[in-house]
XYZ file of C-alpha atoms in Angstrom:
436
model
C 25.215 59.732 -0.616
C 27.166 58.112 2.144
C 27.276 54.261 2.450
C 28.871 52.214 5.512
C 29.267 48.562 5.075
C 31.221 46.003 6.893
C 31.718 42.688 5.391
C 31.974 40.847 8.599
C 28.932 42.517 10.212
C 25.617 40.841 10.281
C 23.543 43.685 11.123
C 23.664 47.401 9.622
C 22.782 50.566 11.418
C 22.870 54.040 9.585
C 22.849 57.123 11.720
C 20.815 55.850 14.584
C 18.232 54.223 12.316
C 17.325 50.653 13.298
C 18.819 47.815 11.353
C 16.570 46.502 8.535
C 17.560 43.025 9.813
C 16.158 43.780 13.383
C 12.445 43.222 13.462
C 10.163 42.957 10.274
C 11.788 43.684 6.883
C 10.660 46.562 4.720
C 7.166 46.166 2.964
C 8.971 45.828 -0.469
C 12.738 46.431 -1.313
C 13.844 47.706 -4.773
C 16.767 50.029 -4.898
C 19.384 51.431 -7.091
C 21.955 48.942 -7.293
C 25.570 49.783 -7.518
C 26.733 46.069 -7.421
C 24.943 45.005 -10.589
C 22.132 42.218 -11.096
C 24.226 39.421 -10.154
C 24.367 40.839 -6.573
C 20.594 41.270 -6.569
C 19.841 37.480 -7.561
C 22.242 36.395 -4.695
C 20.229 38.056 -1.951
C 16.574 37.610 -3.382
C 15.585 35.672 -0.329
C 16.513 38.670 1.862
C 14.437 40.978 -0.067
C 10.828 40.537 1.019
C 7.703 41.971 -0.460
C 4.634 42.355 1.745
C 1.539 42.819 -0.286
C -1.148 45.073 1.381
C -4.377 46.627 0.678
C -4.936 50.126 1.658
C -7.978 51.310 3.204
C -7.830 54.895 4.591
C -5.437 57.694 4.455
C -5.175 57.609 8.223
C -3.386 54.234 8.236
C 0.416 53.634 8.147
C 1.214 56.686 6.141
C 0.018 59.011 3.207
C 2.333 58.735 0.202
C 0.408 61.438 -1.580
C 1.016 64.281 1.050
C 3.294 66.054 -1.524
C 3.681 69.110 0.528
C 4.915 67.381 3.657
C 7.089 65.167 1.676
C 8.786 68.146 -0.040
C 9.328 69.907 3.165
C 11.028 66.741 4.678
C 13.302 66.284 1.452
C 14.384 69.972 1.848
C 15.312 69.468 5.640
C 17.128 66.181 4.778
C 18.421 66.971 1.276
C 22.150 67.489 2.817
C 22.166 63.827 3.951
C 20.887 60.966 2.143
C 21.261 57.342 3.582
C 22.140 54.270 1.478
C 21.305 50.789 3.329
C 23.303 47.795 2.547
C 22.442 44.150 2.975
C 25.046 41.436 3.358
C 24.613 38.249 1.711
C 25.296 35.077 3.895
C 26.573 33.451 1.188
C 30.519 33.669 0.516
C 32.462 33.606 -2.598
C 36.166 32.234 -2.698
C 37.022 35.918 -3.115
C 34.593 38.260 -1.260
C 31.359 38.567 0.301
C 28.523 40.039 -1.929
C 26.610 43.204 -0.784
C 23.477 44.786 -2.028
C 22.968 48.572 -1.314
C 19.811 50.614 -1.850
C 18.299 53.640 -0.639
C 14.662 53.565 -1.822
C 11.471 51.541 -1.012
C 8.708 50.430 -3.592
C 5.561 49.649 -2.128
C 2.939 47.591 -4.246
C -0.757 47.615 -3.418
C -2.588 44.190 -4.214
C -6.448 43.336 -3.980
C -7.490 40.769 -1.100
C -8.982 37.620 -2.736
C -10.444 34.352 -1.280
C -7.790 31.739 -0.669
C -7.582 27.961 -0.794
C -5.092 27.196 2.013
C -6.118 24.195 3.831
C -4.135 25.069 6.814
C -6.674 27.609 7.969
C -8.537 25.596 10.523
C -11.583 28.170 11.260
C -13.126 30.827 9.063
C -12.370 31.489 5.482
C -8.930 31.480 4.160
C -7.455 34.970 2.510
C -4.853 35.745 0.137
C -3.802 38.474 -2.382
C -3.893 38.812 -6.014
C -0.947 38.304 -8.314
C -1.363 41.797 -10.109
C -1.088 45.094 -8.196
C -3.255 47.937 -8.932
C -0.654 50.726 -7.575
C 2.767 51.475 -6.368
C 4.636 54.195 -4.717
C 8.392 54.577 -4.313
C 9.914 56.411 -1.368
C 13.250 56.888 0.347
C 14.203 54.862 3.305
C 14.314 58.079 5.644
C 10.952 59.009 4.421
C 9.551 55.591 4.977
C 10.928 55.141 8.507
C 9.520 58.894 9.427
C 6.090 58.336 8.095
C 5.704 54.648 9.420
C 3.597 54.578 12.420
C 3.435 52.088 15.241
C 5.918 49.395 16.170
C 6.876 46.336 13.898
C 4.868 43.361 14.867
C 6.600 40.340 16.146
C 5.288 36.816 16.850
C 2.405 34.761 15.834
C -0.098 36.486 18.055
C 0.480 40.054 16.798
C 0.184 38.720 13.092
C -2.786 36.477 13.673
C -6.141 37.574 12.101
C -9.305 36.145 13.465
C -11.911 34.283 11.319
C -14.396 37.165 12.049
C -11.826 39.703 10.731
C -11.225 37.467 7.435
C -14.755 37.321 6.932
C -15.398 41.108 7.187
C -12.409 41.706 4.678
C -13.769 39.501 2.184
C -17.308 40.980 2.321
C -15.685 44.457 2.448
C -14.344 44.037 -1.045
C -17.815 43.340 -2.584
C -16.551 40.586 -4.807
C -17.903 37.578 -3.115
C -21.280 36.394 -1.853
C -21.670 34.677 1.551
C -22.500 31.289 -0.189
C -19.150 31.357 -2.135
C -17.183 31.942 1.015
C -19.155 29.383 3.021
C -18.721 26.744 -0.117
C -14.867 27.547 -0.023
C -14.718 27.089 3.679
C -16.554 23.416 3.079
C -14.006 22.601 0.467
C -10.969 23.668 2.608
C -12.354 21.521 5.477
C -12.660 18.476 3.257
C -9.159 18.640 2.071
C -8.090 19.053 5.673
C -9.982 15.807 6.540
C -8.467 13.881 3.835
C -5.010 14.725 4.661
C -5.785 13.755 8.341
C -7.156 10.410 7.097
C -4.181 9.749 4.855
C -1.754 10.250 7.957
C -3.918 8.064 10.112
C -3.830 5.437 7.113
C -0.101 5.406 7.305
C 0.045 4.798 10.921
C -2.333 1.997 10.764
C -0.347 0.227 7.847
C 2.782 0.100 10.095
C 0.780 -1.314 13.020
C -0.917 -3.865 10.771
C 2.536 -4.776 9.250
C 3.691 -5.717 12.804
C 0.609 -7.461 13.497
C 0.840 -9.596 10.364
C 4.341 -10.589 11.244
C 3.371 -11.657 14.599
C 0.353 -13.690 13.256
C 2.481 -15.285 10.622
C 4.980 -16.474 12.985
C 2.363 -17.984 15.310
C 0.598 -19.691 12.345
C 4.045 -21.108 11.211
C 4.697 -22.584 14.659
C 1.300 -23.877 14.952
C 1.701 -25.817 11.511
C 4.987 -27.337 12.783
C 3.450 -28.698 15.910
C 0.378 -30.001 13.879
C 2.903 -31.663 11.339
C 5.060 -33.224 14.258
C 1.816 -34.758 15.782
C 0.681 -36.107 12.296
C 4.132 -37.890 12.049
C 3.893 -39.323 15.371
C 0.398 -40.743 14.687
C 0.633 -44.719 14.496
C -2.729 -45.089 12.437
C -1.171 -42.769 9.828
C 2.236 -44.793 9.614
C 0.206 -47.975 9.111
C -1.793 -46.447 6.423
C 1.362 -45.008 4.625
C 3.249 -48.301 4.754
C 0.325 -50.219 2.921
C -0.620 -47.841 0.280
C -0.921 -49.103 -3.388
C 0.266 -47.187 -6.284
C -0.911 -48.040 -10.029
C 1.574 -47.728 -12.712
C 3.594 -45.087 -10.869
C 0.526 -43.004 -9.924
C 0.499 -42.334 -6.036
C -2.620 -43.453 -4.344
C -4.861 -40.690 -2.484
C -3.995 -39.734 0.913
C -4.506 -41.799 3.905
C -8.147 -43.483 3.719
C -10.192 -42.610 6.661
C -12.647 -45.465 6.178
C -12.849 -48.152 3.629
C -16.180 -50.017 2.958
C -15.799 -53.285 0.726
C -17.703 -56.347 -0.452
C -16.986 -59.879 -0.093
C -14.084 -61.602 -1.706
C -16.100 -64.400 -3.143
C -18.608 -61.768 -4.701
C -18.760 -62.060 -8.624
C -18.882 -58.222 -9.045
C -16.496 -56.685 -6.605
C -18.012 -53.397 -5.085
C -15.885 -50.112 -5.425
C -14.488 -48.497 -2.440
C -14.872 -44.715 -2.155
C -11.906 -42.943 -0.612
C -13.313 -39.863 0.067
C -10.363 -37.954 -1.132
C -10.618 -34.355 -2.672
C -6.861 -33.859 -3.472
C -5.837 -32.923 -6.870
C -3.758 -35.704 -8.628
C -0.624 -34.064 -9.618
C 1.233 -36.518 -11.691
C -0.034 -39.359 -13.920
C 0.833 -41.137 -17.323
C -0.997 -40.471 -20.518
C -4.212 -42.107 -19.251
C -4.675 -41.819 -15.334
C -5.399 -45.110 -13.715
C -7.335 -44.940 -10.472
C -7.303 -48.079 -8.309
C -10.476 -49.260 -6.657
C -10.250 -52.073 -4.340
C -12.694 -55.097 -3.682
C -12.401 -57.259 -0.241
C -13.983 -58.344 2.645
C -14.112 -56.320 6.118
C -13.056 -58.059 9.377
C -11.436 -57.424 12.430
C -7.811 -58.102 13.359
C -8.827 -61.078 15.406
C -10.596 -62.879 12.282
C -9.505 -65.905 10.570
C -7.134 -65.360 7.496
C -8.274 -66.370 4.128
C -5.958 -68.705 1.988
C -5.881 -66.136 -0.863
C -3.291 -63.546 -0.960
C -4.722 -60.256 0.246
C -3.560 -56.730 1.115
C -4.824 -54.993 4.058
C -5.401 -51.413 4.876
C -5.342 -50.239 8.656
C -7.893 -47.826 9.689
C -7.125 -45.326 12.403
C -10.781 -45.887 13.876
C -11.754 -48.604 16.157
C -14.852 -50.869 16.723
C -16.945 -50.430 19.866
C -15.037 -53.482 21.220
C -11.724 -51.627 21.009
C -10.332 -53.528 18.276
C -8.856 -51.684 15.008
C -10.651 -52.287 11.607
C -8.805 -53.597 8.754
C -9.924 -54.164 5.050
C -8.423 -56.973 3.042
C -8.768 -57.523 -0.784
C -7.118 -59.552 -3.585
C -8.319 -57.719 -6.713
C -7.638 -54.512 -8.050
C -10.379 -52.501 -10.295
C -8.359 -50.205 -12.607
C -10.192 -47.070 -14.238
C -8.898 -45.609 -17.326
C -9.780 -41.778 -17.635
C -8.938 -39.219 -20.306
C -6.918 -36.217 -19.919
C -8.729 -32.992 -20.046
C -8.129 -29.258 -19.615
C -8.742 -28.372 -15.713
C -10.076 -25.443 -13.978
C -8.187 -25.941 -10.554
C -7.342 -22.111 -9.570
C -4.206 -23.633 -7.268
C -2.351 -24.167 -10.441
C 0.016 -21.164 -10.173
C 2.022 -21.540 -13.327
C 0.968 -23.076 -16.754
C -2.299 -24.735 -17.696
C -4.223 -26.850 -15.279
C -4.955 -30.758 -16.132
C -7.719 -33.128 -14.910
C -9.315 -36.220 -15.868
C -12.609 -36.914 -17.408
C -15.755 -38.528 -15.636
C -16.016 -41.291 -18.327
C -13.633 -44.274 -17.856
C -12.916 -47.623 -18.968
C -12.332 -50.311 -16.344
C -10.287 -53.699 -15.657
C -10.263 -56.080 -13.052
C -6.880 -57.718 -12.189
C -5.448 -59.672 -9.274
C -3.109 -58.208 -6.589
C -0.079 -60.570 -7.704
C -0.825 -59.703 -11.296
C -0.810 -56.193 -10.580
C 2.266 -56.255 -8.678
C 4.022 -58.319 -11.454
C 3.091 -56.018 -14.186
C 3.356 -52.646 -12.591
C 6.307 -50.594 -14.154
C 8.852 -48.431 -12.047
C 9.094 -47.783 -8.355
C 6.631 -46.048 -6.460
C 7.388 -42.035 -6.505
C 7.776 -40.441 -3.021
C 8.054 -36.921 -2.378
C 6.579 -33.771 -3.679
C 9.490 -33.292 -6.060
C 8.928 -36.443 -7.605
C 5.049 -36.069 -8.163
C 5.640 -32.601 -9.755
C 4.815 -31.832 -13.258
C 6.072 -28.634 -14.857
C 3.962 -26.370 -16.849
C 5.794 -27.291 -19.973
C 5.017 -30.898 -19.654
C 1.445 -30.234 -18.782
C 1.403 -28.072 -21.937
C 2.686 -30.769 -24.020
C 0.220 -33.307 -22.441
C -2.712 -31.380 -23.442
C -1.598 -30.473 -27.015
C -0.720 -34.174 -27.436
C -4.472 -35.058 -27.001
C -5.177 -33.048 -30.013
C -8.521 -31.681 -28.495
C -7.278 -28.272 -27.509
C -6.037 -25.298 -29.398
C -3.397 -23.013 -28.186
C -6.027 -20.151 -27.749
C -8.289 -22.247 -25.543
C -5.441 -23.324 -23.237
C -4.244 -19.746 -22.640
C -7.793 -18.373 -22.220
C -8.386 -21.210 -19.585
C -4.988 -20.125 -17.851
C -6.416 -16.477 -17.745
C -9.570 -17.544 -16.223
C -7.558 -19.783 -13.585
C -5.568 -16.692 -12.772
C -8.630 -14.193 -12.394
C -10.272 -16.883 -10.122
C -7.197 -16.859 -7.817
C -6.981 -13.360 -7.499
C -10.571 -13.087 -6.588
C -10.069 -15.557 -3.769
C -6.869 -13.814 -2.569
C -8.900 -10.540 -2.479
C -11.663 -12.281 -0.572
C -9.271 -13.924 1.943
C -7.550 -10.598 2.682
C -10.772 -8.925 3.101
C -11.900 -11.384 5.601
C -8.457 -11.304 7.532
C -8.510 -7.399 7.615
C -12.179 -7.259 8.758
C -11.221 -9.899 11.728
C -7.981 -7.946 12.717
C -10.141 -4.756 12.774
C -12.978 -6.479 14.978
C -10.313 -7.865 17.313
C -8.754 -4.393 17.838
C -11.851 -2.291 18.346
C -14.023 -4.961 20.074
C -13.943 -3.913 23.798
C -12.611 -6.659 25.980
C -15.184 -8.364 28.385
C -13.798 -8.978 31.815
């Protein structure tokens, strides 16, 4: 038995036989290994097993033709070949080689596959277990093999009709089972395509969201600058009144009051829907009573405080409301339900109140502390709100924490609704045809 091996050579030829690295590798390679099991594991990727299903004796070769095989063995007994594969991985010392002179062929059954890459027709595969095997020498295998080795995807392609015939020829599968498997494979392939499209759309939506966020920030800045430059708002902010350190509502768009000389002053509704973020133990909400007159009217002798309204009369004069009395309402502190409270329990005031009437001079004289301005000074921390609620003695800790969970759930539902509307509008704008 003669072997020729060159450690630097990439391909091997033995007495004119074509190299096993050229073209298609042998069907299954299993050899008498002289270098040990460690060498076999190192080149396991080079030993390829092609599992096939035999059909007739007239195909590639007939391994059971004993007479012809014995005759061939006698003619070639003097020279037996051994073929070597060179491993591409190199050790620090030498290059590992596996030599063999026999080929073992396994016969496997064809079964119905499940590969979603099969675009048309049923996918086919081979069973794990084999039902027969044949061992041949390399010379015998090369002598009896018919036809050229197929190269390229076109030569290896099996049409959908051929695959369907192969499955029906096995007699194991009904037509309904085959078509059901085709539907399953198609649905899996569609799901993968939708996932890929979703990733692409997600990237585009992120870019679109960034652009819209920048535009919104720019628009908000412009609106804030316009509001600061508004003279009507400035006049209102200068004349706001706060009771015992409690900020008054935001600029009053329209005030309606009664005459100063009236015995029972009429309260003025501010129409403000903003939540009071800071107040003492009992919230004091000011209501004013006064007389409505234009800027050209006669001034009264009593000391009055005026609010300027941004709206104007039909004659072009700006309206003002003057008053000399303040009506104070005392409300109880209660557990709120406002979902804008991100951290801690929300707080509010009850509907019932006790009232008190004082003059403007007395109110300014007895008012404690300076008027707090800015969001930081009006902010109440979650710990302070929790202490205020527990200080009332009306609520248990379990009730407070349950309300916090309810508020958080409401806030999440609103956020999801807003996101759904935003995505719906974006998709509508993207896919809506432009009208010229």
